[in-house]
Coordinates of C-alpha atoms and ligand atoms in Angstrom, one line a residue:
M249 CA 66.1 110.7 41.8
A250 CA 64.7 110.5 45.2
V251 CA 66.1 106.8 46.6
S252 CA 69.2 108.7 45.7
I253 CA 69.0 111.8 48.0
G254 CA 67.4 110.1 50.3
V255 CA 70.7 107.7 50.5
V256 CA 73.1 110.7 50.5
S257 CA 71.4 112.7 53.7
V258 CA 71.8 109.6 55.5
I259 CA 75.4 108.9 54.4
V260 CA 76.2 113.0 55.3
T261 CA 73.9 112.5 58.3
L262 CA 75.9 109.6 59.6
S263 CA 79.4 111.1 58.8
A264 CA 79.0 114.6 60.4
I265 CA 78.0 112.3 63.5
L266 CA 81.2 110.0 62.3
T267 CA 83.1 113.6 62.6
Y268 CA 81.6 114.8 65.7
F269 CA 83.0 112.5 67.7
L270 CA 86.4 112.0 66.2
A271 CA 87.0 115.7 66.5
K272 CA 86.2 114.6 69.8
I273 CA 88.1 111.8 69.9
L274 CA 90.7 113.6 68.8
R275 CA 90.4 116.6 71.0
V276 CA 90.7 114.8 74.1
F277 CA 94.2 112.7 72.8
H278 CA 95.6 115.9 71.8
L279 CA 95.0 117.5 75.1
I280 CA 95.9 114.1 76.8
S281 CA 99.0 113.9 75.4
K282 CA 100.6 116.8 76.9
F283 CA 100.6 114.8 79.9
D284 CA 103.3 113.3 80.5
G285 CA 103.2 109.0 81.1
P286 CA 104.1 106.2 81.3
P287 CA 104.2 105.0 76.8
A288 CA 100.8 103.8 76.0
L289 CA 99.2 101.4 73.4
P290 CA 96.1 101.6 71.0
I291 CA 93.4 100.5 72.6
V292 CA 94.7 99.0 75.6
G293 CA 96.5 102.0 76.3
N294 CA 98.6 101.7 79.9
A295 CA 96.2 98.7 81.0
H296 CA 98.8 95.9 80.1
L297 CA 101.3 97.5 82.2
F298 CA 99.0 96.7 85.5
H299 CA 100.3 93.8 88.2
Q300 CA 97.5 91.8 89.3
D301 CA 99.1 90.8 92.2
A302 CA 97.8 94.0 95.1
R303 CA 101.0 95.0 96.8
E304 CA 102.5 94.8 93.5
F305 CA 100.2 97.5 92.1
F306 CA 100.5 99.7 95.2
K307 CA 104.9 99.8 94.5
Q308 CA 104.3 100.7 90.9
Q309 CA 101.9 102.9 91.2
E310 CA 104.9 104.9 93.5
E311 CA 107.7 104.5 91.5
W312 CA 105.6 105.8 88.5
M313 CA 104.5 108.5 90.8
K314 CA 107.9 109.3 91.5
R315 CA 109.4 109.3 87.9
Y316 CA 106.5 112.3 87.0
E317 CA 107.2 113.6 91.1
S318 CA 108.5 116.9 89.7
K319 CA 104.9 117.8 88.3
G320 CA 103.0 116.3 90.2
I321 CA 101.0 114.9 87.0
M322 CA 100.8 111.6 85.3
R323 CA 98.7 110.9 82.1
L324 CA 97.6 107.3 81.7
W325 CA 95.6 105.9 79.7
L326 CA 92.6 103.2 81.6
G327 CA 92.5 101.1 77.7
P328 CA 90.6 104.2 76.0
M329 CA 89.6 105.5 79.4
P330 CA 92.2 109.2 79.9
L331 CA 93.1 109.1 83.4
L332 CA 95.2 111.8 85.0
G333 CA 96.9 111.4 88.5
V334 CA 97.6 114.8 90.0
Y335 CA 100.2 115.2 93.5
K336 CA 100.7 118.9 94.1
A337 CA 98.9 120.9 96.3
Q338 CA 97.9 123.8 93.8
H339 CA 96.7 120.8 91.3
M340 CA 94.5 119.2 94.4
E341 CA 92.9 123.0 95.0
V342 CA 91.8 123.3 91.3
V343 CA 89.6 120.0 91.9
M344 CA 89.2 119.7 95.5
S345 CA 88.1 123.1 96.0
S346 CA 85.5 123.3 93.4
S347 CA 81.6 122.3 93.0
R348 CA 81.7 121.7 89.8
H349 CA 84.1 118.6 89.7
I350 CA 82.0 116.4 92.2
K351 CA 81.3 113.3 90.2
K352 CA 82.7 110.5 92.1
G353 CA 84.7 108.0 89.6
Y354 CA 82.8 105.0 88.2
V355 CA 83.8 102.5 90.8
Y356 CA 81.4 103.9 93.0
T357 CA 79.1 102.7 91.2
F358 CA 79.5 99.1 93.0
L359 CA 79.4 100.5 96.2
H360 CA 75.3 101.8 95.0
P361 CA 74.0 98.1 95.4
W362 CA 74.3 98.5 99.8
L363 CA 75.0 102.7 100.3
G364 CA 72.0 103.4 97.0
R365 CA 72.8 107.2 95.7
G366 CA 73.0 108.6 99.7
L367 CA 76.0 111.5 100.8
L368 CA 79.3 109.3 99.4
T369 CA 78.0 108.5 96.3
S370 CA 75.4 110.8 95.0
T371 CA 76.2 113.7 93.1
G372 CA 74.8 116.9 91.6
Q373 CA 71.4 118.2 93.2
K374 CA 71.0 115.1 95.4
W375 CA 74.4 114.9 97.1
F376 CA 73.9 119.3 97.9
H377 CA 71.2 118.3 99.1
R378 CA 71.8 115.9 101.1
R379 CA 75.2 117.0 102.5
K380 CA 72.5 120.6 103.1
L381 CA 70.5 118.5 105.1
L382 CA 73.3 116.3 106.6
T383 CA 75.7 118.6 107.9
P384 CA 74.1 119.9 111.0
T385 CA 74.5 115.8 112.5
F386 CA 77.7 116.1 113.2
H387 CA 77.8 119.2 115.1
F388 CA 80.6 119.1 117.7
S389 CA 77.0 119.3 120.2
I390 CA 75.9 116.3 119.0
L391 CA 79.7 114.6 118.7
Q392 CA 80.5 115.2 122.4
N393 CA 77.3 113.0 123.5
F394 CA 79.4 110.1 121.0
M395 CA 82.3 110.4 124.2
D396 CA 80.3 107.9 126.5
V397 CA 80.9 105.2 124.0
F398 CA 84.5 106.2 123.0
N399 CA 85.3 105.6 126.4
E400 CA 83.4 102.9 126.9
Q401 CA 84.3 100.7 124.1
S402 CA 88.1 101.1 124.3
F403 CA 88.0 100.7 128.0
I404 CA 86.5 97.0 127.0
M405 CA 89.2 96.7 124.2
A406 CA 91.7 97.7 126.7
K407 CA 91.0 94.9 128.9
K408 CA 91.1 92.6 126.0
M409 CA 94.0 93.2 124.7
E410 CA 95.3 92.6 129.1
K411 CA 95.8 89.2 127.9
F412 CA 97.7 89.9 125.5
A413 CA 100.0 92.3 127.3
D414 CA 104.0 90.9 128.4
Q415 CA 103.8 87.7 126.7
S416 CA 106.5 87.4 124.3
E417 CA 104.8 86.5 121.1
P418 CA 103.5 89.3 119.2
F419 CA 100.0 89.4 117.8
N420 CA 98.1 91.4 114.9
I421 CA 96.3 94.1 116.2
F422 CA 94.6 95.3 113.6
P423 CA 91.5 93.0 114.0
Q424 CA 90.9 94.4 117.7
I425 CA 90.7 97.9 116.9
T426 CA 88.1 97.1 114.0
Y427 CA 85.1 95.4 116.4
C428 CA 85.8 98.0 118.2
V429 CA 85.7 100.5 115.8
L430 CA 82.5 98.3 114.9
D431 CA 81.2 98.7 118.1
I432 CA 81.3 102.5 118.3
I433 CA 80.1 103.0 114.8
C434 CA 77.0 100.6 115.3
D435 CA 75.9 102.4 119.1
T436 CA 76.7 106.1 117.2
A437 CA 75.2 105.7 113.5
M438 CA 72.2 103.0 114.7
G439 CA 71.6 103.0 119.0
K440 CA 72.6 99.5 118.5
S441 CA 74.9 97.5 120.9
I442 CA 76.6 94.5 118.5
N443 CA 79.3 93.5 120.9
A444 CA 81.6 93.0 117.4
Q445 CA 84.6 92.6 120.4
G446 CA 82.4 89.8 122.6
E447 CA 83.4 86.4 121.6
G448 CA 80.9 84.9 119.1
D449 CA 80.4 85.3 115.8
N450 CA 77.8 88.1 114.7
E451 CA 76.1 87.9 111.3
Y452 CA 76.0 92.1 110.5
V453 CA 79.5 92.5 111.6
T454 CA 81.3 89.3 109.3
A455 CA 78.3 91.0 106.3
V456 CA 79.9 94.0 106.8
I457 CA 83.8 93.0 106.6
S458 CA 82.8 90.4 103.6
M459 CA 80.9 93.4 101.6
T460 CA 83.9 95.5 102.2
N461 CA 85.9 93.4 101.3
L462 CA 83.9 92.4 98.3
V463 CA 83.6 95.7 97.2
Q464 CA 87.5 96.4 97.1
E465 CA 88.1 93.7 95.1
R466 CA 85.7 94.0 92.8
M467 CA 86.5 97.8 92.0
K468 CA 90.4 96.0 91.0
K469 CA 88.6 93.6 88.5
P470 CA 87.8 94.9 85.3
W471 CA 86.3 91.6 84.6
F472 CA 84.1 91.7 87.4
W473 CA 81.9 95.0 86.7
P474 CA 79.5 93.3 84.2
D475 CA 76.4 92.5 87.0
L476 CA 75.6 89.7 84.5
L477 CA 78.7 88.0 84.9
Y478 CA 79.2 89.3 88.6
D479 CA 76.1 88.1 89.5
N480 CA 76.9 84.7 88.6
I481 CA 80.3 84.3 89.7
Q482 CA 81.0 83.0 93.9
S483 CA 81.6 86.2 94.8
G484 CA 78.3 88.1 93.7
K485 CA 76.4 85.4 95.5
K486 CA 78.2 86.3 98.9
H487 CA 77.7 89.9 97.8
A488 CA 73.7 89.5 96.9
N489 CA 73.9 87.1 100.6
N490 CA 75.9 89.7 102.6
L491 CA 73.5 92.6 100.7
R492 CA 70.5 90.7 102.2
V493 CA 71.9 90.8 105.8
L494 CA 72.8 94.6 105.9
H495 CA 69.8 95.4 104.6
D496 CA 67.4 93.3 106.3
M497 CA 69.0 95.0 109.9
T498 CA 69.1 98.5 109.0
T499 CA 65.8 98.7 107.7
K500 CA 64.5 96.4 110.6
I501 CA 66.3 98.6 113.5
I502 CA 64.9 101.4 111.6
K503 CA 61.3 100.2 111.7
Q504 CA 61.9 99.5 115.4
R505 CA 63.1 102.9 116.5
L506 CA 59.8 103.8 114.5
Q507 CA 57.7 102.3 116.8
E508 CA 59.3 104.3 119.7
P509 CA 58.3 107.6 121.3
P510 CA 60.8 110.6 119.8
R511 CA 63.9 111.1 122.1
A512 CA 64.9 113.6 123.2
L513 CA 67.8 114.9 120.9
D514 CA 69.7 116.8 123.1
G515 CA 70.4 113.3 124.9
S516 CA 68.8 114.8 128.5
E517 CA 66.5 111.6 128.6
E518 CA 66.9 109.3 131.7
D519 CA 66.6 105.1 130.8
A520 CA 64.7 104.2 133.0
V521 CA 65.6 101.0 133.4
A522 CA 69.6 101.6 132.2
G523 CA 68.9 104.0 135.0
K524 CA 71.7 106.5 132.7
R525 CA 71.1 109.5 130.2
R526 CA 69.2 107.6 126.4
R527 CA 72.0 107.8 124.0
I528 CA 71.1 109.5 120.4
A529 CA 72.5 108.0 117.8
F530 CA 72.8 109.7 113.7
L531 CA 69.7 107.3 113.9
D532 CA 67.4 109.2 115.8
L533 CA 68.3 112.8 114.2
L534 CA 67.3 111.4 111.0
L535 CA 64.3 109.9 111.9
Q536 CA 63.1 113.7 113.4
M537 CA 64.4 114.7 109.6
H538 CA 62.1 112.1 108.3
R539 CA 59.3 113.5 110.6
E540 CA 59.3 117.3 110.1
D541 CA 59.7 116.4 106.2
P542 CA 58.2 112.8 104.8
S543 CA 60.0 113.5 101.0
F544 CA 63.0 112.1 103.4
T545 CA 62.0 108.7 103.2
L546 CA 62.5 105.8 105.3
E547 CA 65.0 104.0 101.9
D548 CA 66.7 107.6 102.3
I549 CA 68.0 106.9 105.6
R550 CA 68.3 103.5 105.2
E551 CA 71.1 104.5 102.4
E552 CA 72.3 107.4 105.2
V553 CA 73.1 105.3 107.9
D554 CA 74.8 102.6 105.6
T555 CA 76.9 105.2 104.5
F556 CA 78.5 105.5 108.0
M557 CA 78.4 102.0 108.8
F558 CA 80.6 101.6 105.8
E559 CA 82.5 104.6 105.9
G560 CA 82.9 105.2 109.7
H561 CA 84.6 101.4 110.4
D562 CA 87.5 100.7 107.6
T563 CA 89.0 104.3 107.8
T564 CA 88.9 104.8 111.4
A565 CA 90.5 101.3 111.9
A566 CA 93.1 101.3 109.5
A567 CA 94.3 105.0 110.7
A568 CA 94.6 103.8 114.8
S569 CA 96.9 100.7 113.5
W570 CA 98.8 102.8 111.3
T571 CA 99.2 104.9 114.5
I572 CA 99.6 102.1 116.5
L573 CA 102.8 101.1 114.0
M574 CA 104.2 103.9 114.1
I575 CA 103.8 104.5 117.9
G576 CA 105.7 101.2 118.1
R577 CA 108.7 102.1 116.4
H578 CA 109.7 105.3 118.0
P579 CA 110.4 105.1 121.0
E580 CA 111.2 109.0 121.8
V581 CA 107.7 109.0 120.6
Q582 CA 106.5 107.2 122.7
T583 CA 107.6 108.6 125.8
R584 CA 106.8 111.9 124.9
L585 CA 103.3 111.1 124.4
H586 CA 103.2 109.3 127.8
E587 CA 105.1 111.7 129.7
E588 CA 101.5 113.9 127.9
L589 CA 99.4 111.8 129.1
D590 CA 100.2 111.3 132.5
E591 CA 100.3 115.4 133.5
V592 CA 96.6 114.9 132.4
F593 CA 95.5 111.7 133.7
G594 CA 98.3 111.4 136.2
D595 CA 97.2 107.7 137.5
S596 CA 93.2 107.8 137.3
D597 CA 91.8 105.4 135.2
R598 CA 88.9 107.9 133.9
P599 CA 86.7 108.4 130.8
I600 CA 88.7 110.5 128.6
T601 CA 86.1 114.3 127.8
A602 CA 85.9 116.6 124.6
D603 CA 88.1 119.2 127.3
D604 CA 91.0 116.5 127.8
L605 CA 91.2 115.7 123.9
Q606 CA 92.3 119.8 123.4
K607 CA 95.4 119.5 125.9
L608 CA 96.5 116.6 124.1
Q609 CA 98.7 118.0 121.5
Y610 CA 101.3 115.7 120.7
L611 CA 98.6 112.8 120.1
N612 CA 97.1 115.3 117.8
C613 CA 100.5 115.9 115.7
V614 CA 101.2 112.0 116.0
F615 CA 98.0 110.8 114.7
K616 CA 98.1 113.9 112.0
E617 CA 101.8 112.8 111.0
T618 CA 100.5 109.2 110.7
L619 CA 97.9 109.9 108.2
R620 CA 100.1 111.8 106.4
L621 CA 101.8 108.9 105.9
C622 CA 99.2 106.3 105.8
P623 CA 96.9 107.9 104.9
S624 CA 92.8 105.9 104.7
V625 CA 92.0 106.9 101.8
P626 CA 95.6 106.8 100.1
M627 CA 93.4 108.4 96.7
I628 CA 90.4 109.4 95.3
G629 CA 88.6 109.5 91.7
R630 CA 86.2 112.3 90.5
D631 CA 84.7 112.0 87.3
L632 CA 85.5 115.5 85.0
E633 CA 81.3 116.4 83.8
E634 CA 83.8 119.8 82.0
D635 CA 86.9 121.1 81.1
C636 CA 89.7 121.7 83.8
V637 CA 93.0 123.8 83.9
I638 CA 95.6 122.3 85.7
D639 CA 99.7 122.9 85.3
G640 CA 98.0 126.1 82.2
K641 CA 96.9 122.9 80.5
V642 CA 93.2 121.9 79.7
V643 CA 92.3 118.7 80.9
P644 CA 89.4 118.0 78.6
K645 CA 85.9 116.4 79.9
G646 CA 85.8 113.0 80.6
T647 CA 88.8 112.5 82.2
L648 CA 88.9 110.7 85.4
V649 CA 91.4 112.9 87.8
V650 CA 92.9 110.8 90.5
L651 CA 93.9 112.3 93.1
G652 CA 96.5 111.2 95.1
I653 CA 96.8 111.7 98.5
Y654 CA 99.4 109.5 99.3
A655 CA 101.9 110.3 96.8
L656 CA 101.1 114.0 97.3
H657 CA 101.3 113.4 101.3
R658 CA 105.7 113.0 100.6
D659 CA 105.8 116.0 98.2
P660 CA 109.5 116.6 99.5
E661 CA 108.7 120.8 99.2
Q662 CA 106.1 120.7 101.3
F663 CA 107.5 118.1 104.3
P664 CA 110.9 117.4 103.3
D665 CA 112.6 114.1 103.9
P666 CA 109.4 113.2 103.1
E667 CA 109.7 109.3 104.6
K668 CA 110.8 110.1 108.1
F669 CA 107.6 109.7 110.9
D670 CA 107.8 113.3 112.4
P671 CA 105.1 114.6 114.5
D672 CA 106.6 117.8 115.0
R673 CA 105.9 118.4 111.4
F674 CA 102.0 119.4 113.0
L675 CA 103.1 121.9 115.0
L676 CA 101.5 125.2 115.0
E677 CA 104.5 127.1 114.3
N678 CA 105.7 124.8 111.6
S679 CA 102.4 124.2 109.5
T680 CA 101.7 127.6 109.3
K681 CA 103.5 128.0 106.2
R682 CA 101.9 125.0 104.6
H683 CA 99.8 125.2 101.3
P684 CA 96.1 124.3 101.9
Y685 CA 96.0 121.6 100.0
A686 CA 99.4 120.0 101.0
Y687 CA 97.8 118.1 103.8
V688 CA 94.5 116.9 102.9
P689 CA 93.3 113.0 105.0
F690 CA 89.8 114.4 105.1
S691 CA 89.8 115.8 101.0
A692 CA 89.1 119.3 101.2
G693 CA 86.5 122.1 100.0
P694 CA 82.7 120.9 99.4
R695 CA 83.2 117.3 99.4
N696 CA 85.4 116.6 101.9
C697 CA 84.3 113.6 104.6
I698 CA 81.9 114.9 106.8
G699 CA 83.1 112.6 109.8
Q700 CA 86.4 114.3 109.8
K701 CA 85.3 115.2 114.0
F702 CA 84.2 112.2 114.7
A703 CA 87.0 110.2 113.1
M704 CA 89.3 112.1 114.8
M705 CA 87.7 112.4 117.9
E706 CA 87.4 108.8 117.8
D707 CA 90.7 107.6 117.2
K708 CA 92.4 110.2 119.7
V709 CA 89.7 108.1 122.7
I710 CA 90.9 104.9 121.6
L711 CA 94.8 105.8 121.0
A712 CA 94.9 107.2 124.3
N713 CA 93.2 104.7 126.2
L714 CA 95.3 102.2 124.9
M715 CA 98.2 104.1 125.5
R716 CA 97.3 105.3 129.3
K717 CA 97.5 101.6 130.0
F718 CA 100.5 100.1 127.6
S719 CA 103.4 100.2 126.5
V720 CA 103.8 99.0 122.5
Q721 CA 106.5 97.6 120.6
A722 CA 106.0 97.3 117.2
I723 CA 108.0 93.9 115.0
Q724 CA 107.6 95.0 111.3
T725 CA 108.9 98.1 109.3
M726 CA 105.3 99.8 107.5
E727 CA 107.1 98.6 104.8
E728 CA 107.1 94.7 105.7
T729 CA 103.1 95.0 106.7
N730 CA 102.9 94.9 103.0
P731 CA 100.7 98.0 102.9
L732 CA 98.1 98.1 100.1
G733 CA 96.8 101.5 98.5
E734 CA 93.0 100.1 97.5
L735 CA 90.2 102.4 99.3
I736 CA 91.2 101.9 102.2
M737 CA 94.8 101.8 102.9
R738 CA 95.9 99.0 104.9
P739 CA 98.1 96.3 105.8
R740 CA 98.3 93.2 103.8
D741 CA 100.2 90.9 106.7
G742 CA 98.3 92.6 110.0
I743 CA 100.1 95.6 111.7
Y744 CA 101.6 92.8 115.0
V745 CA 103.3 94.2 117.8
K746 CA 103.8 93.7 121.9
L747 CA 102.4 95.1 124.9
S748 CA 103.6 95.9 127.6
R749 CA 101.8 97.4 130.8
R750 CA 102.7 100.6 132.5
K751 CA 102.0 99.8 135.9
Ligands
HEM860 C1 90.1 108.5 109.8 C2 89.0 108.0 109.5 C3 88.3 109.3 107.7 C4 89.0 108.7 107.1 C5 90.7 109.5 106.6 C6 88.3 110.1 106.0 C7 88.7 109.8 104.2 C8 87.8 110.9 103.9 C9 87.8 111.0 102.4 C10 88.8 111.2 102.0 C11 86.6 111.8 102.2 C12 86.3 112.2 100.4 C13 85.7 110.8 99.8 C14 86.4 111.3 97.9 O1 85.2 112.5 97.6 O2 85.9 110.3 97.4 C15 85.4 110.7 102.7 C16 84.2 110.9 102.4 C17 83.0 111.1 103.5 N1 83.3 110.5 104.8 FE1 85.1 110.2 105.4 N2 87.0 110.0 106.5 C18 86.8 108.8 107.7 C19 86.1 108.4 108.7 C20 84.7 108.7 108.3 C21 83.5 108.5 109.1 C22 84.2 108.2 110.8 C23 82.7 108.6 108.7 C24 81.1 109.0 109.3 C25 80.3 109.1 110.4 C26 82.5 109.4 107.4 C27 81.8 109.7 107.1 C28 82.4 110.4 105.6 C29 80.9 110.7 104.4 C30 79.7 110.8 104.1 C31 81.7 111.1 103.0 C32 81.1 111.7 101.5 C33 80.9 113.0 102.2 C34 80.3 113.6 101.2 O3 80.7 113.0 99.5 O4 79.8 115.1 100.9 N3 84.0 109.1 107.4 N4 86.0 110.4 103.7

């Protein structure tokens, strides 16, 4: 009798657990099925439809987004996992403005080995604390100190470009800009000059570029996801090797700098050898925080320096390169830009100041319009930790919400004739009525890009210093560059241009 009571209670408990999970699954299925999307199969969902080729996959996403454009919501099943793509301003607002939906999607875990649980990858209280701690490091007064670096490196790049000027063969400008922004981010994040723009191979630069590519490759290929498998294939071994180079370098620099006397954080100190102001880097500010509060450890500092290195190079390189493509394809825009630059700088080749940037309003519009059509971060993933309501329907906890910035920026209700490149859309008089979440290349709300002002200043200095010297002619359409919409939106086939000297 005692045995049968035991058996019955086990069966009852198991049934209760099973019923609980089944009810949960059915609830998710029931709620998600209220949203439209391509027909799905049991178990695999829509995974069998996905193109393996990166370019074809991006085109497929564009085609799907178009199909469900009127609502700006599209449902997909990644196997048994529900995914909701949203790309109307009012839906973006629901997720982006909330301080509850801040958990990054699963694919961000592939950044953990490199970036740890730093600002980009952490969530909950840890993220909140870090964000509060780091926000002052991006204050305008700190960024102004970086203008020297932006000018110095973009002058080096413009000088190097002279060899391409007036030659009949086009060249790929994307790698040149990437090396320039790598020099800038190493100098501003770590206070270290690595001379990526120099001729020689640099182990650290090679590792940053290779690591970024490997992480993107792994995100795209679910069969690369289990560590046990990944660690034993060629990509995984390369990943491990890069990781050693990257962490060795940042650890070495942090330790070196810790031995030195702290630098004046207002950048007022003179360098006795160089005879000019000693620059400060983000690292100096982070070390100061460590001195004041050792619970912010050296490992925490490394996470943040690595995060700035990762987030601060590909994004800005892509944005500046796409802008050059757009300028090179629109002669009327180029003429207006040259007129504005001539008005501010005349014949002078002096460095650009923060005040000059304020005056370069048309450049600002050109850059913003480029980020509309070619947002460096084309989409963002959020793992819902609680239900939310989008378009009057409940989206259940556990759904991966993909905020489609690329598609959002093409909403004809917000941007009539959306494929047309028209910088005037961003003149003050044309943008005041737009929904605040219709244009979000840097995301918006509590989890927006902390480096937004840095990126805008840096890229505008790079572009202005190039365009003061050269005219540019692009030989591809955007389509012909074969854009890929991965973690970063980048041209698969590079950006080929011809340059001619202005004077
Ligand atoms: C054109 C250049 C850039 C664009 C378009 C851009 C865009 C973005 C976007 C869309 C996000 C949100 C990502 C998400 O929620 O998953 C983000 C986050 C972030 N960005 Fe940027 N970014 C740029 C440049 C930079 C630079 C130069 C830095 C650093 C120096 C930087 C540092 C960060 C960090 C640390 C985060 C995470 C913030 C947080 O979660 O609190 N970004 N960026």
